[in-house]
PDB file of C-alpha atoms in Angstrom:
ATOM      1  CA  UNK A  28       0.000   0.000   0.000  1.00 63.00           C
ATOM      2  CA  UNK A  29       1.569   3.278  -1.165  1.00 74.00           C
ATOM      3  CA  UNK A  30       0.647   6.954  -1.016  1.00 73.00           C
ATOM      4  CA  UNK A  31      -0.794   8.541  -4.145  1.00 76.00           C
ATOM      5  CA  UNK A  32       1.279  11.562  -5.128  1.00 82.00           C
ATOM      6  CA  UNK A  33       0.308  14.620  -7.167  1.00 84.00           C
ATOM      7  CA  UNK A  34       2.327  15.895 -10.136  1.00 81.00           C
ATOM      8  CA  UNK A  35       4.195  18.151  -7.687  1.00 84.00           C
ATOM      9  CA  UNK A  36       5.309  15.164  -5.606  1.00 80.00           C
ATOM     10  CA  UNK A  37       2.953  15.930  -2.702  1.00 82.00           C
ATOM     11  CA  UNK A  38       0.573  13.420  -1.171  1.00 78.00           C
ATOM     12  CA  UNK A  39      -2.864  13.532  -2.779  1.00 80.00           C
ATOM     13  CA  UNK A  40      -5.626  14.419  -0.282  1.00 77.00           C
ATOM     14  CA  UNK A  41      -9.154  12.991  -0.465  1.00 77.00           C
ATOM     15  CA  UNK A  42     -11.726  14.774   1.714  1.00 74.00           C
ATOM     16  CA  UNK A  43      -8.873  16.086   3.833  1.00 74.00           C
ATOM     17  CA  UNK A  44      -7.309  12.626   4.265  1.00 76.00           C
ATOM     18  CA  UNK A  45      -4.025  11.255   2.843  1.00 77.00           C
ATOM     19  CA  UNK A  46      -4.780   9.081  -0.196  1.00 81.00           C
ATOM     20  CA  UNK A  47      -3.259   5.599  -0.476  1.00 74.00           C
ATOM     21  CA  UNK A  48      -3.459   2.970  -3.198  1.00 75.00           C
ATOM     22  CA  UNK A  49      -4.007  -0.725  -2.508  1.00 74.00           C
ATOM     23  CA  UNK A  50      -3.875  -2.586  -5.806  1.00 74.00           C
ATOM     24  CA  UNK A  51      -6.084  -0.622  -8.201  1.00 76.00           C
ATOM     25  CA  UNK A  52      -8.127   0.980  -5.428  1.00 80.00           C
ATOM     26  CA  UNK A  53      -7.465   4.468  -4.062  1.00 77.00           C
ATOM     27  CA  UNK A  54      -8.924   5.608  -0.748  1.00 72.00           C
ATOM     28  CA  UNK A  55      -8.295   8.082   2.055  1.00 72.00           C
ATOM     29  CA  UNK A  56      -6.900   6.908   5.396  1.00 70.00           C
ATOM     30  CA  UNK A  57      -8.905   8.123   8.388  1.00 73.00           C
ATOM     31  CA  UNK A  58      -6.167   8.359  11.025  1.00 68.00           C
ATOM     32  CA  UNK A  59      -8.552   9.597  13.739  1.00 72.00           C
ATOM     33  CA  UNK A  60     -11.028   6.805  13.057  1.00 75.00           C
ATOM     34  CA  UNK A  61      -8.238   4.240  13.121  1.00 73.00           C
ATOM     35  CA  UNK A  62      -7.016   5.533  16.485  1.00 76.00           C
ATOM     36  CA  UNK A  63     -10.565   5.363  17.878  1.00 83.00           C
ATOM     37  CA  UNK A  64     -10.889   1.757  16.714  1.00 79.00           C
ATOM     38  CA  UNK A  65      -7.564   0.849  18.339  1.00 80.00           C
ATOM     39  CA  UNK A  66      -8.726   2.435  21.611  1.00 86.00           C
ATOM     40  CA  UNK A  67     -11.966   0.414  21.494  1.00 87.00           C
ATOM     41  CA  UNK A  68     -10.127  -2.842  20.825  1.00 87.00           C
ATOM     42  CA  UNK A  69      -7.681  -2.134  23.644  1.00 87.00           C
ATOM     43  CA  UNK A  70     -10.556  -1.481  26.077  1.00 87.00           C
ATOM     44  CA  UNK A  71     -12.242  -4.751  25.070  1.00 88.00           C
ATOM     45  CA  UNK A  72      -8.980  -6.631  25.528  1.00 85.00           C
ATOM     46  CA  UNK A  73      -8.456  -5.126  28.989  1.00 87.00           C
ATOM     47  CA  UNK A  74     -12.011  -6.061  30.008  1.00 87.00           C
ATOM     48  CA  UNK A  75     -11.441  -9.621  28.827  1.00 86.00           C
ATOM     49  CA  UNK A  76      -8.193  -9.890  30.808  1.00 86.00           C
ATOM     50  CA  UNK A  77      -9.991  -8.587  33.896  1.00 88.00           C
ATOM     51  CA  UNK A  78     -12.657 -11.279  33.596  1.00 86.00           C
ATOM     52  CA  UNK A  79     -10.018 -13.968  33.066  1.00 83.00           C
ATOM     53  CA  UNK A  80      -8.210 -12.700  36.150  1.00 82.00           C
ATOM     54  CA  UNK A  81     -11.396 -12.982  38.210  1.00 84.00           C
ATOM     55  CA  UNK A  82     -11.934 -16.521  36.946  1.00 78.00           C
ATOM     56  CA  UNK A  83      -8.374 -17.504  37.845  1.00 77.00           C
ATOM     57  CA  UNK A  84      -8.852 -16.018  41.309  1.00 80.00           C
ATOM     58  CA  UNK A  85     -11.903 -18.227  41.815  1.00 73.00           C
ATOM     59  CA  UNK A  86      -9.940 -21.308  40.747  1.00 66.00           C
ATOM     60  CA  UNK A  87      -7.215 -20.506  43.271  1.00 72.00           C
ATOM     61  CA  UNK A  88      -9.674 -21.618  45.966  1.00 65.00           C
ATOM     62  CA  UNK A  89      -9.100 -25.230  44.850  1.00 62.00           C
ATOM     63  CA  UNK A  90      -5.306 -24.973  44.685  1.00 67.00           C
ATOM     64  CA  UNK A  91      -3.303 -26.593  47.484  1.00 67.00           C
ATOM     65  CA  UNK A  92      -6.357 -27.699  49.481  1.00 64.00           C
ATOM     66  CA  UNK A  93      -5.280 -28.612  53.006  1.00 67.00           C
ATOM     67  CA  UNK A  94      -8.749 -29.165  54.531  1.00 71.00           C
ATOM     68  CA  UNK A  95      -9.625 -32.882  54.043  1.00 64.00           C
ATOM     69  CA  UNK A  96     -13.324 -32.264  54.657  1.00 75.00           C
ATOM     70  CA  UNK A  97     -13.456 -29.608  51.947  1.00 71.00           C
ATOM     71  CA  UNK A  98     -11.559 -31.890  49.562  1.00 69.00           C
ATOM     72  CA  UNK A  99     -13.895 -34.821  50.225  1.00 72.00           C
ATOM     73  CA  UNK A 100     -16.951 -32.602  49.745  1.00 73.00           C
ATOM     74  CA  UNK A 101     -15.581 -31.393  46.419  1.00 71.00           C
ATOM     75  CA  UNK A 102     -14.885 -34.954  45.247  1.00 70.00           C
ATOM     76  CA  UNK A 103     -18.360 -36.080  46.273  1.00 72.00           C
ATOM     77  CA  UNK A 104     -19.882 -33.190  44.352  1.00 72.00           C
ATOM     78  CA  UNK A 105     -17.975 -34.113  41.211  1.00 69.00           C
ATOM     79  CA  UNK A 106     -18.779 -37.784  41.683  1.00 68.00           C
ATOM     80  CA  UNK A 107     -22.491 -37.036  41.881  1.00 70.00           C
ATOM     81  CA  UNK A 108     -22.495 -35.722  38.340  1.00 67.00           C
ATOM     82  CA  UNK A 109     -23.386 -38.355  35.793  1.00 67.00           C
ATOM     83  CA  UNK A 110     -21.009 -39.025  32.908  1.00 69.00           C
ATOM     84  CA  UNK A 111     -23.216 -37.359  30.312  1.00 72.00           C
ATOM     85  CA  UNK A 112     -23.300 -34.099  32.240  1.00 75.00           C
ATOM     86  CA  UNK A 113     -19.532 -34.155  32.735  1.00 71.00           C
ATOM     87  CA  UNK A 114     -18.950 -34.781  29.019  1.00 78.00           C
ATOM     88  CA  UNK A 115     -21.335 -31.969  28.083  1.00 78.00           C
ATOM     89  CA  UNK A 116     -19.542 -29.597  30.449  1.00 76.00           C
ATOM     90  CA  UNK A 117     -16.126 -30.490  29.016  1.00 81.00           C
ATOM     91  CA  UNK A 118     -17.429 -29.994  25.482  1.00 81.00           C
ATOM     92  CA  UNK A 119     -18.868 -26.603  26.384  1.00 78.00           C
ATOM     93  CA  UNK A 120     -15.571 -25.516  27.962  1.00 83.00           C
ATOM     94  CA  UNK A 121     -13.650 -26.598  24.865  1.00 80.00           C
ATOM     95  CA  UNK A 122     -16.043 -24.727  22.569  1.00 80.00           C
ATOM     96  CA  UNK A 123     -15.845 -21.538  24.622  1.00 75.00           C
ATOM     97  CA  UNK A 124     -12.045 -21.673  24.875  1.00 81.00           C
ATOM     98  CA  UNK A 125     -11.623 -22.321  21.147  1.00 83.00           C
ATOM     99  CA  UNK A 126     -13.945 -19.463  20.200  1.00 80.00           C
ATOM    100  CA  UNK A 127     -12.256 -17.113  22.654  1.00 78.00           C
ATOM    101  CA  UNK A 128      -8.758 -17.924  21.391  1.00 84.00           C
ATOM    102  CA  UNK A 129      -9.881 -17.344  17.795  1.00 82.00           C
ATOM    103  CA  UNK A 130     -11.438 -13.995  18.751  1.00 78.00           C
ATOM    104  CA  UNK A 131      -8.292 -12.964  20.628  1.00 81.00           C
ATOM    105  CA  UNK A 132      -6.157 -13.776  17.581  1.00 81.00           C
ATOM    106  CA  UNK A 133      -8.553 -11.806  15.366  1.00 80.00           C
ATOM    107  CA  UNK A 134      -8.347  -8.781  17.665  1.00 77.00           C
ATOM    108  CA  UNK A 135      -4.553  -8.957  17.680  1.00 79.00           C
ATOM    109  CA  UNK A 136      -4.384  -9.052  13.876  1.00 81.00           C
ATOM    110  CA  UNK A 137      -6.880  -6.207  13.544  1.00 80.00           C
ATOM    111  CA  UNK A 138      -4.955  -4.095  16.039  1.00 78.00           C
ATOM    112  CA  UNK A 139      -1.679  -4.648  14.163  1.00 77.00           C
ATOM    113  CA  UNK A 140      -3.352  -3.686  10.872  1.00 80.00           C
ATOM    114  CA  UNK A 141      -4.855  -0.523  12.333  1.00 79.00           C
ATOM    115  CA  UNK A 142      -1.536   0.425  13.926  1.00 74.00           C
ATOM    116  CA  UNK A 143       0.193  -0.016  10.574  1.00 76.00           C
ATOM    117  CA  UNK A 144      -2.394   2.136   8.778  1.00 80.00           C
ATOM    118  CA  UNK A 145      -2.211   4.787  11.491  1.00 79.00           C
ATOM    119  CA  UNK A 146       1.599   4.874  11.219  1.00 75.00           C
ATOM    120  CA  UNK A 147       1.405   5.247   7.420  1.00 76.00           C
ATOM    121  CA  UNK A 148      -1.201   8.005   7.697  1.00 76.00           C
ATOM    122  CA  UNK A 149       0.790  10.012  10.240  1.00 76.00           C
ATOM    123  CA  UNK A 150       4.513   9.294  10.241  1.00 81.00           C
ATOM    124  CA  UNK A 151       4.608   7.792   6.742  1.00 79.00           C
ATOM    125  CA  UNK A 152       3.256  10.988   5.213  1.00 82.00           C
ATOM    126  CA  UNK A 153       6.030  13.007   6.858  1.00 86.00           C
ATOM    127  CA  UNK A 154       8.722  11.200   4.873  1.00 89.00           C
ATOM    128  CA  UNK A 155       7.114  12.358   1.618  1.00 87.00           C
ATOM    129  CA  UNK A 156       6.996  16.044   2.611  1.00 88.00           C
ATOM    130  CA  UNK A 157       9.993  16.455   4.936  1.00 90.00           C
ATOM    131  CA  UNK A 158      12.526  19.128   3.953  1.00 92.00           C
ATOM    132  CA  UNK A 159      15.212  17.147   5.754  1.00 92.00           C
ATOM    133  CA  UNK A 160      14.508  14.025   3.678  1.00 91.00           C
ATOM    134  CA  UNK A 161      14.479  16.133   0.508  1.00 92.00           C
ATOM    135  CA  UNK A 162      17.977  17.222   1.465  1.00 92.00           C
ATOM    136  CA  UNK A 163      19.163  13.626   0.985  1.00 92.00           C
ATOM    137  CA  UNK A 164      19.522  11.484  -2.138  1.00 92.00           C
ATOM    138  CA  UNK A 165      17.050   8.941  -0.737  1.00 91.00           C
ATOM    139  CA  UNK A 166      13.515   8.674  -2.179  1.00 92.00           C
ATOM    140  CA  UNK A 167      10.786   9.002   0.455  1.00 88.00           C
ATOM    141  CA  UNK A 168       9.967   5.274   0.463  1.00 90.00           C
ATOM    142  CA  UNK A 169      13.619   4.273   0.887  1.00 91.00           C
ATOM    143  CA  UNK A 170      14.063   6.852   3.662  1.00 90.00           C
ATOM    144  CA  UNK A 171      10.994   5.431   5.416  1.00 90.00           C
ATOM    145  CA  UNK A 172      12.322   1.870   5.102  1.00 89.00           C
ATOM    146  CA  UNK A 173      15.677   2.978   6.533  1.00 89.00           C
ATOM    147  CA  UNK A 174      14.652   5.379   9.300  1.00 91.00           C
ATOM    148  CA  UNK A 175      10.965   4.592   9.954  1.00 87.00           C
ATOM    149  CA  UNK A 176      11.922   2.277  12.829  1.00 91.00           C
ATOM    150  CA  UNK A 177      12.879   5.361  14.877  1.00 91.00           C
ATOM    151  CA  UNK A 178       9.328   6.815  14.804  1.00 91.00           C
ATOM    152  CA  UNK A 179       6.127   5.942  16.653  1.00 89.00           C
ATOM    153  CA  UNK A 180       2.512   6.294  15.510  1.00 81.00           C
ATOM    154  CA  UNK A 181       1.946   9.081  18.051  1.00 84.00           C
ATOM    155  CA  UNK A 182       4.542  11.251  16.296  1.00 83.00           C
ATOM    156  CA  UNK A 183       7.372  10.822  18.808  1.00 90.00           C
ATOM    157  CA  UNK A 184      10.797   9.519  17.798  1.00 91.00           C
ATOM    158  CA  UNK A 185      13.545   7.483  19.460  1.00 92.00           C
ATOM    159  CA  UNK A 186      17.294   7.437  18.946  1.00 93.00           C
ATOM    160  CA  UNK A 187      19.336   4.285  18.306  1.00 90.00           C
ATOM    161  CA  UNK A 188      19.417   3.578  22.056  1.00 91.00           C
ATOM    162  CA  UNK A 189      15.619   3.731  22.300  1.00 91.00           C
ATOM    163  CA  UNK A 190      15.519   7.064  24.122  1.00 93.00           C
ATOM    164  CA  UNK A 191      12.873   9.610  23.154  1.00 94.00           C
ATOM    165  CA  UNK A 192      14.245  12.486  21.101  1.00 94.00           C
ATOM    166  CA  UNK A 193      13.213  15.775  22.698  1.00 95.00           C
ATOM    167  CA  UNK A 194      13.072  19.184  21.069  1.00 92.00           C
ATOM    168  CA  UNK A 195      15.947  21.603  21.487  1.00 91.00           C
ATOM    169  CA  UNK A 196      13.892  24.470  20.065  1.00 88.00           C
ATOM    170  CA  UNK A 197      11.001  23.696  22.443  1.00 90.00           C
ATOM    171  CA  UNK A 198      12.488  22.318  25.693  1.00 91.00           C
ATOM    172  CA  UNK A 199      10.279  19.812  27.473  1.00 90.00           C
ATOM    173  CA  UNK A 200       8.443  18.768  24.315  1.00 93.00           C
ATOM    174  CA  UNK A 201       9.083  15.836  21.963  1.00 92.00           C
ATOM    175  CA  UNK A 202      10.972  16.813  18.817  1.00 92.00           C
ATOM    176  CA  UNK A 203       8.922  17.315  15.666  1.00 91.00           C
ATOM    177  CA  UNK A 204       9.553  15.103  12.641  1.00 91.00           C
ATOM    178  CA  UNK A 205      12.198  17.239  10.904  1.00 92.00           C
ATOM    179  CA  UNK A 206      14.038  18.064  14.136  1.00 93.00           C
ATOM    180  CA  UNK A 207      14.055  14.397  15.130  1.00 92.00           C
ATOM    181  CA  UNK A 208      15.187  13.412  11.626  1.00 92.00           C
ATOM    182  CA  UNK A 209      18.114  15.847  11.836  1.00 93.00           C
ATOM    183  CA  UNK A 210      19.122  14.270  15.160  1.00 93.00           C
ATOM    184  CA  UNK A 211      18.923  10.768  13.664  1.00 93.00           C
ATOM    185  CA  UNK A 212      20.936  11.740  10.571  1.00 93.00           C
ATOM    186  CA  UNK A 213      23.688  13.291  12.696  1.00 92.00           C
ATOM    187  CA  UNK A 214      24.227   9.894  14.327  1.00 91.00           C
ATOM    188  CA  UNK A 215      23.902   7.944  11.054  1.00 92.00           C
ATOM    189  CA  UNK A 216      27.324   6.442  10.146  1.00 91.00           C
ATOM    190  CA  UNK A 217      26.931   7.025   6.376  1.00 88.00           C
ATOM    191  CA  UNK A 218      25.362  10.469   6.691  1.00 89.00           C
ATOM    192  CA  UNK A 219      27.842  12.176   4.351  1.00 88.00           C
ATOM    193  CA  UNK A 220      27.135   9.696   1.574  1.00 89.00           C
ATOM    194  CA  UNK A 221      23.368  10.243   1.518  1.00 90.00           C
ATOM    195  CA  UNK A 222      23.248  14.033   1.803  1.00 91.00           C
ATOM    196  CA  UNK A 223      22.855  16.053  -1.379  1.00 87.00           C
ATOM    197  CA  UNK A 224      25.867  18.132  -2.348  1.00 75.00           C
ATOM    198  CA  UNK A 225      28.226  16.044  -0.208  1.00 57.00           C
ATOM    199  CA  UNK A 226      30.312  15.002  -3.235  1.00 51.00           C
ATOM    200  CA  UNK A 227      31.086  11.527  -4.494  1.00 44.00           C
ATOM    201  CA  UNK A 228      34.733  11.590  -5.605  1.00 43.00           C
ATOM    202  CA  UNK A 229      35.947   9.888  -2.441  1.00 41.00           C
ATOM    203  CA  UNK A 230      35.677   6.259  -1.473  1.00 41.00           C
ATOM    204  CA  UNK A 231      31.904   6.595  -1.202  1.00 43.00           C
ATOM    205  CA  UNK A 232      31.306   6.793  -4.982  1.00 43.00           C
ATOM    206  CA  UNK A 233      32.189   4.979  -8.177  1.00 38.00           C
ATOM    207  CA  UNK A 234      32.107   5.769 -11.894  1.00 41.00           C
ATOM    208  CA  UNK A 235      30.087   4.095 -14.628  1.00 39.00           C
ATOM    209  CA  UNK A 236      30.224   4.530 -18.389  1.00 42.00           C
ATOM    210  CA  UNK A 237      27.592   6.807 -19.902  1.00 45.00           C
ATOM    211  CA  UNK A 238      27.636   5.090 -23.287  1.00 43.00           C
ATOM    212  CA  UNK A 239      29.400   8.015 -24.993  1.00 45.00           C
ATOM    213  CA  UNK A 240      32.942   7.603 -23.761  1.00 43.00           C
ATOM    214  CA  UNK A 241      32.315   9.771 -20.680  1.00 42.00           C
ATOM    215  CA  UNK A 242      31.670   8.812 -17.074  1.00 38.00           C
ATOM    216  CA  UNK A 243      28.913   9.426 -14.575  1.00 44.00           C
ATOM    217  CA  UNK A 244      29.262   9.273 -10.817  1.00 44.00           C
ATOM    218  CA  UNK A 245      27.022   7.583  -8.288  1.00 47.00           C
ATOM    219  CA  UNK A 246      27.226   8.420  -4.607  1.00 50.00           C
ATOM    220  CA  UNK A 247      27.243   5.739  -1.939  1.00 49.00           C
ATOM    221  CA  UNK A 248      23.800   6.978  -0.919  1.00 54.00           C
ATOM    222  CA  UNK A 249      22.462   6.309  -4.417  1.00 53.00           C
ATOM    223  CA  UNK A 250      24.077   2.877  -4.332  1.00 52.00           C
ATOM    224  CA  UNK A 251      22.339   2.175  -1.005  1.00 57.00           C
ATOM    225  CA  UNK A 252      18.987   3.341  -2.363  1.00 58.00           C
ATOM    226  CA  UNK A 253      19.308   1.185  -5.480  1.00 57.00           C
ATOM    227  CA  UNK A 254      20.366  -1.816  -3.399  1.00 54.00           C
ATOM    228  CA  UNK A 255      17.360  -1.456  -1.086  1.00 58.00           C
ATOM    229  CA  UNK A 256      15.008  -1.117  -4.067  1.00 57.00           C
ATOM    230  CA  UNK A 257      16.493  -4.250  -5.641  1.00 54.00           C
ATOM    231  CA  UNK A 258      15.696  -6.140  -2.442  1.00 50.00           C
ATOM    232  CA  UNK A 259      12.122  -4.850  -2.482  1.00 56.00           C
ATOM    233  CA  UNK A 260      12.575  -2.707   0.634  1.00 52.00           C
TER     234      UNK A 260
END
């Protein structure tokens, strides 16, 4: 799923929403709606865990029984149930557990999908419009594949050590996308090779024939970008 760009290279907007293309279909991503859905799913998951916790607490009453009378009473109660009732109860438990596990897996998959769409609609769009990214030789999609791991869906960013990158211009606040990207690039080992205007006559570049007896030069950053594209990244 990729963003649909205008002739000027900007992300196409549909009803005020970033437009993406999935196959032949174009549609706008509702970031706010996605976040609301994630919140709902999270609340349902928490409620389910609470109920499971209460059930486990009830079962703890039968763990490590030290009162013989209570143990005998429990065994007599189980023994009084006929085999058909016991089998029906076991079948019901199995059905409930199977359905619950399937629903839990479905919720997990849906949450991951919504998180991915939310990330693309918020952080992903920044890579296509960032002035800092435009100052490199990397296309927006390659830059996202390389540096997207540093950003979170809520707009915050982390350095290589996992620490949140805070704003220098606005102390006490998380750094905005471009400010965070500048911080990340400063620590990037091959920074010089991917920045525009950094030159390519050193060890970071190589020459290729242009078909007319001349030579053209590729920077290491361009080599990296082409290599990532070749791998489908």
